[in-house]
Short mmCIF file of C-alpha atoms in Angstrom, two decimals:
data_model
loop_
_atom_site.label_atom_id
_atom_site.label_comp_id
_atom_site.label_asym_id
_atom_site.label_seq_id
_atom_site.Cartn_x
_atom_site.Cartn_y
_atom_site.Cartn_z
CA VAL E 112 77.93 2.50 -36.18
CA LEU E 113 76.12 1.52 -33.00
CA PHE E 114 77.74 2.28 -29.68
CA ASN E 115 76.04 0.32 -26.92
CA VAL E 116 76.58 1.15 -23.28
CA ALA E 117 75.87 -1.90 -21.13
CA ALA E 118 77.27 -0.57 -17.85
CA PRO E 119 77.58 2.95 -16.39
CA GLY E 120 81.38 2.66 -16.38
CA GLN E 121 81.38 2.40 -20.19
CA ILE E 122 79.85 5.85 -20.72
CA ALA E 123 83.09 7.84 -20.54
CA GLU E 124 84.96 5.19 -22.54
CA ARG E 125 82.42 5.25 -25.38
CA LEU E 126 82.28 9.03 -25.45
CA LEU E 127 86.06 9.21 -25.80
CA GLU E 128 86.12 6.81 -28.75
CA ILE E 129 83.21 8.38 -30.69
CA PRO E 130 85.18 11.37 -32.06
CA THR E 131 87.80 8.97 -33.47
CA HIS E 132 85.23 7.58 -35.93
CA SER E 133 84.35 9.16 -39.25
CA LEU E 134 80.69 9.98 -38.66
CA ASP E 135 78.24 12.14 -40.58
CA GLY E 136 76.23 12.67 -37.40
CA LEU E 137 75.55 11.25 -33.96
CA ILE E 138 72.30 10.53 -32.13
CA VAL E 139 72.59 9.92 -28.40
CA ILE E 140 69.53 8.18 -26.96
CA SER E 141 68.62 8.41 -23.26
CA LEU E 142 72.21 8.65 -22.05
CA PRO E 143 72.64 11.44 -19.50
CA LEU E 144 75.71 13.57 -20.30
CA SER E 145 77.75 15.81 -18.07
CA ASP E 146 78.17 19.40 -19.25
CA SER E 147 81.76 18.67 -20.27
CA GLU E 148 80.73 15.57 -22.24
CA GLY E 149 78.06 17.60 -24.02
CA GLU E 150 80.57 20.33 -24.82
CA ARG E 151 83.04 17.79 -26.19
CA LEU E 152 80.37 16.34 -28.50
CA ALA E 153 79.21 19.84 -29.53
CA ALA E 154 82.81 20.62 -30.58
CA ALA E 155 83.12 17.43 -32.68
CA ARG E 156 83.35 17.71 -36.47
CA PHE E 157 79.90 16.13 -36.90
CA PRO E 158 76.47 17.26 -35.66
CA THR E 159 75.00 15.62 -32.55
CA VAL E 160 71.36 15.45 -31.47
CA LEU E 161 70.13 14.07 -28.15
CA ILE E 162 66.93 12.06 -27.73
CA ASP E 163 65.36 11.76 -24.26
CA THR E 164 68.30 13.46 -22.61
CA THR E 165 69.64 16.99 -22.55
CA ALA E 166 72.90 18.92 -22.45
CA PRO E 167 73.08 22.74 -22.60
CA SER E 168 75.34 22.79 -25.67
CA LEU E 169 73.36 20.33 -27.84
CA PRO E 170 69.91 20.20 -29.47
CA SER E 171 67.53 17.62 -28.02
CA VAL E 172 64.14 16.01 -28.49
CA CYS E 173 62.51 14.78 -25.29
CA ILE E 174 59.30 13.04 -24.30
CA ASP E 175 57.19 14.47 -21.49
CA ASP E 176 57.31 11.29 -19.40
CA ARG E 177 55.24 12.75 -16.55
CA TRP E 178 52.42 13.59 -18.95
CA GLY E 179 52.74 10.17 -20.60
CA GLY E 180 52.39 8.41 -17.24
CA GLN E 181 49.44 10.61 -16.36
CA ILE E 182 47.47 10.11 -19.58
CA ALA E 183 48.17 6.35 -19.60
CA THR E 184 46.84 6.04 -16.07
CA GLN E 185 43.92 8.38 -16.79
CA HIS E 186 42.88 6.14 -19.69
CA LEU E 187 42.71 3.17 -17.32
CA ILE E 188 40.70 5.23 -14.83
CA ASP E 189 38.37 6.36 -17.63
CA ILE E 190 37.55 2.74 -18.51
CA GLY E 191 36.68 1.97 -14.88
CA HIS E 192 39.85 0.79 -13.15
CA THR E 193 40.59 1.87 -9.59
CA ARG E 194 43.24 -0.73 -8.58
CA ILE E 195 46.00 0.12 -11.00
CA GLY E 196 49.45 -1.38 -10.58
CA PHE E 197 52.73 0.13 -11.67
CA VAL E 198 55.79 -1.75 -13.00
CA GLY E 199 58.92 0.33 -13.48
CA GLU E 200 62.60 0.77 -12.80
CA PRO E 201 63.92 1.76 -9.39
CA PRO E 202 64.34 5.51 -8.79
CA ASN E 203 68.13 5.20 -8.49
CA SER E 204 69.06 4.03 -11.99
CA PRO E 205 72.82 3.43 -12.26
CA PHE E 206 72.70 5.10 -15.69
CA GLY E 207 70.85 8.14 -14.37
CA PHE E 208 67.72 7.38 -16.42
CA VAL E 209 64.67 9.23 -15.14
CA SER E 210 61.84 8.24 -17.51
CA SER E 211 60.43 5.57 -15.19
CA VAL E 212 60.51 7.94 -12.20
CA HIS E 213 58.76 10.65 -14.21
CA ARG E 214 56.15 8.21 -15.55
CA GLU E 215 55.47 7.10 -11.99
CA GLU E 216 54.96 10.74 -10.98
CA GLY E 217 52.35 11.02 -13.75
CA TYR E 218 50.74 7.75 -12.63
CA ARG E 219 50.45 9.04 -9.06
CA ARG E 220 49.15 12.41 -10.23
CA ALA E 221 46.36 10.84 -12.32
CA LEU E 222 45.29 8.67 -9.38
CA THR E 223 45.30 11.62 -6.99
CA LEU E 224 43.36 13.87 -9.39
CA ALA E 225 40.75 11.11 -9.73
CA GLY E 226 40.41 10.85 -5.97
CA ILE E 227 42.11 7.44 -5.85
CA GLU E 228 44.68 7.05 -3.09
CA PRO E 229 47.97 5.77 -4.60
CA MET E 230 48.71 2.40 -2.99
CA PRO E 231 52.40 1.58 -2.46
CA GLU E 232 51.59 -2.15 -2.43
CA LEU E 233 50.60 -1.89 -6.11
CA VAL E 234 53.99 -0.48 -7.18
CA ARG E 235 56.90 -2.71 -8.16
CA TYR E 236 60.44 -1.81 -9.18
CA GLY E 237 62.95 -3.95 -11.00
CA ALA E 238 65.48 -4.13 -13.77
CA HIS E 239 64.49 -2.98 -17.25
CA LEU E 240 64.11 -6.58 -18.36
CA ARG E 241 61.15 -8.54 -19.62
CA SER E 242 61.87 -11.30 -17.10
CA ALA E 243 61.96 -8.81 -14.20
CA ALA E 244 58.65 -7.28 -15.26
CA LYS E 245 57.13 -10.75 -15.53
CA GLN E 246 58.21 -11.57 -11.98
CA MET E 247 56.97 -8.25 -10.62
CA THR E 248 53.61 -8.82 -12.30
CA LEU E 249 53.34 -12.40 -11.03
CA ASP E 250 53.85 -10.91 -7.57
CA LEU E 251 51.17 -8.25 -8.12
CA LEU E 252 48.65 -10.68 -9.59
CA SER E 253 49.18 -13.14 -6.73
CA MET E 254 47.96 -10.61 -4.17
CA PRO E 255 44.64 -11.37 -2.42
CA ASP E 256 43.18 -8.26 -4.10
CA PRO E 257 45.27 -7.84 -7.26
CA PRO E 258 45.23 -4.85 -9.59
CA THR E 259 42.84 -4.95 -12.52
CA ALA E 260 45.20 -2.88 -14.66
CA ILE E 261 48.94 -2.27 -14.85
CA VAL E 262 50.95 0.67 -16.14
CA ALA E 263 54.31 -0.56 -17.44
CA THR E 264 56.93 2.11 -18.07
CA SER E 265 58.31 0.59 -21.27
CA ASP E 266 57.44 -1.79 -24.09
CA VAL E 267 59.97 -4.30 -22.75
CA GLN E 268 58.29 -4.27 -19.37
CA ALA E 269 54.81 -4.43 -20.92
CA VAL E 270 55.81 -7.66 -22.68
CA GLY E 271 56.84 -9.09 -19.30
CA VAL E 272 53.46 -8.04 -17.87
CA LEU E 273 51.69 -9.79 -20.74
CA GLU E 274 53.77 -12.94 -20.21
CA ALA E 275 52.82 -13.01 -16.52
CA ALA E 276 49.15 -12.58 -17.36
CA ALA E 277 49.34 -15.47 -19.82
CA ALA E 278 51.16 -17.66 -17.28
CA LEU E 279 48.27 -17.10 -14.84
CA ASP E 280 45.61 -17.54 -17.53
CA ARG E 281 44.53 -13.92 -17.23
CA ARG E 282 43.04 -12.61 -20.45
CA VAL E 283 44.14 -9.18 -21.64
CA PRO E 284 42.14 -6.92 -21.68
CA ASP E 285 39.19 -8.92 -20.27
CA ASP E 286 40.84 -9.84 -16.94
CA LEU E 287 43.71 -7.35 -16.91
CA SER E 288 44.28 -4.11 -18.78
CA VAL E 289 47.90 -3.30 -19.67
CA ILE E 290 49.31 -0.02 -20.91
#
């Protein structure tokens, strides 16, 4: 059974209907839970594990998004890039997602540690959609002095970055590195 949450208002609704299903287990991916929601799932008759989110009453497996953003950016620095763009979600996600914000923190940290001043003009925020990432990248690559590399905070956004590069006849990785 797949429970998709397309809007923040659906979170409580979905969480109320989950215990009515006969499940052997539940995996919650990226969805921030309140303490009471976590406790309700912990009391359910099936085990629950969280991925990329946490609740005090449930086991979880999380990615270190700050470190991921830092090592991705450091790789680009290591291969010679100094104008590195960033394509991610806005800091105020309606779902409460924080991975993009944390990856941006890692991006900024890698630049700073390398002695490269983070440039706000190379950062773009938009919806977690391929089309949004494509538009953000078209904007970045149309600058008089565009970035030579771009850190995208998800695979979906990276595809949009690649589509923008192709639309502008930029070869990846020869003309633009993407991670």
